[in-house]
Amino acid sequence: MFNFSGAADSVLKTSQNTFGRTVSYTYTGGGGTVSIVGIFDPKYVTPSVNSGPESPMIAPALGIRLADLSRKPAKGDSVLIDSVNYRVIESQEDGQGGSNLILMKA
């Protein structure tokens, strides 16, 4: 039987190795700091789920593999990217082992 979860993780790893960069991820409330690879987009356009007059938000974002962290990302965690500190304001999990972290400069 085809292992879709393993195949999706393999695609994510390959994408990160090709387009990613190493960043420092720090958990709020303890848990330390880890180095992970993520795909950084300084001007990510968040999808709009409503068809109303709202405008999508443009914010920095970091695509990660959830398996690279010891626990799920949380609002307030921090990420150091190219000597710039960011705070996680939202984690948008994709259901396939990845997450897009919406960030704000700290």
C-alpha positions as CSV (number, residue, x, y, z in Angstrom):
1,M,0.0,0.0,0.0
2,F,1.2,3.5,-0.8
3,N,2.5,5.5,2.2
4,F,1.1,9.0,1.4
5,S,2.3,10.5,4.7
6,G,5.9,9.3,4.1
7,A,5.8,10.6,0.5
8,A,4.4,14.0,1.6
9,D,7.2,14.3,4.3
10,S,9.8,13.4,1.6
11,V,8.6,16.1,-0.7
12,L,8.6,18.6,2.2
13,K,12.2,17.6,3.2
14,T,13.4,18.0,-0.4
15,S,11.7,21.4,-0.7
16,Q,13.3,22.6,2.6
17,N,16.8,21.3,1.5
18,T,16.4,23.2,-1.8
19,F,14.8,26.5,-0.8
20,G,15.2,26.6,3.0
21,R,17.5,28.3,5.4
22,T,18.6,27.4,9.0
23,V,16.8,29.4,11.6
24,S,16.8,29.4,15.5
25,Y,13.4,28.5,17.0
26,T,12.8,29.3,20.7
27,Y,9.8,28.0,22.7
28,T,8.0,30.4,25.1
29,G,7.9,29.3,28.7
30,G,11.0,27.1,28.5
31,G,11.8,24.3,26.2
32,G,15.0,25.9,24.8
33,T,16.1,26.8,21.4
34,V,16.5,24.5,18.3
35,S,18.0,25.0,14.9
36,I,15.6,24.0,12.1
37,V,15.3,24.5,8.4
38,G,12.4,26.5,7.1
39,I,11.3,28.3,3.9
40,F,11.1,32.0,4.6
41,D,8.7,34.3,2.8
42,P,9.0,37.9,3.9
43,K,5.8,39.0,2.2
44,Y,3.5,36.0,2.5
45,V,-0.2,36.7,1.5
46,T,-2.5,34.9,4.0
47,P,-5.4,33.3,2.3
48,S,-8.8,34.9,2.8
49,V,-11.4,32.3,3.9
50,N,-14.4,34.6,3.5
51,S,-15.6,36.2,0.3
52,G,-16.4,39.5,2.0
53,P,-14.6,42.8,1.6
54,E,-11.7,41.9,3.9
55,S,-8.2,42.1,2.4
56,P,-5.7,39.3,2.9
57,M,-3.0,40.1,5.3
58,I,0.6,40.4,4.1
59,A,3.1,39.2,6.7
60,P,6.4,37.3,7.0
61,A,6.0,33.5,7.2
62,L,8.1,30.5,7.7
63,G,7.2,27.1,6.3
64,I,8.4,24.2,8.6
65,R,8.2,20.5,9.2
66,L,6.4,19.9,12.5
67,A,8.6,16.8,13.1
68,D,11.6,19.2,13.4
69,L,10.1,20.6,16.6
70,S,9.6,18.7,19.9
71,R,6.2,20.3,20.4
72,K,3.6,22.2,18.3
73,P,4.4,25.8,17.5
74,A,2.7,28.2,19.8
75,K,1.7,31.9,19.6
76,G,4.5,33.9,21.2
77,D,7.4,31.5,20.3
78,S,10.2,33.3,18.6
79,V,12.3,32.7,15.5
80,L,15.6,34.3,14.6
81,I,16.0,34.7,10.8
82,D,19.0,36.5,9.4
83,S,19.7,38.3,12.7
84,V,16.0,39.5,12.9
85,N,13.8,38.4,15.7
86,Y,10.2,37.4,14.9
87,R,7.3,36.2,17.1
88,V,4.9,33.5,16.0
89,I,1.4,35.0,15.7
90,E,-0.3,31.9,14.1
91,S,0.5,28.4,13.0
92,Q,-1.3,27.2,9.9
93,E,-0.9,23.4,9.8
94,D,-1.4,21.8,6.4
95,G,-2.5,18.4,7.7
96,Q,0.5,16.7,6.0
97,G,3.1,17.3,8.7
98,G,4.0,20.9,7.8
99,S,3.0,24.3,9.1
100,N,3.2,27.8,7.8
101,L,4.1,30.1,10.7
102,I,2.8,33.6,10.4
103,L,5.3,35.9,12.0
104,M,5.6,39.5,13.3
105,K,8.9,41.3,13.9
106,A,9.6,41.4,17.6
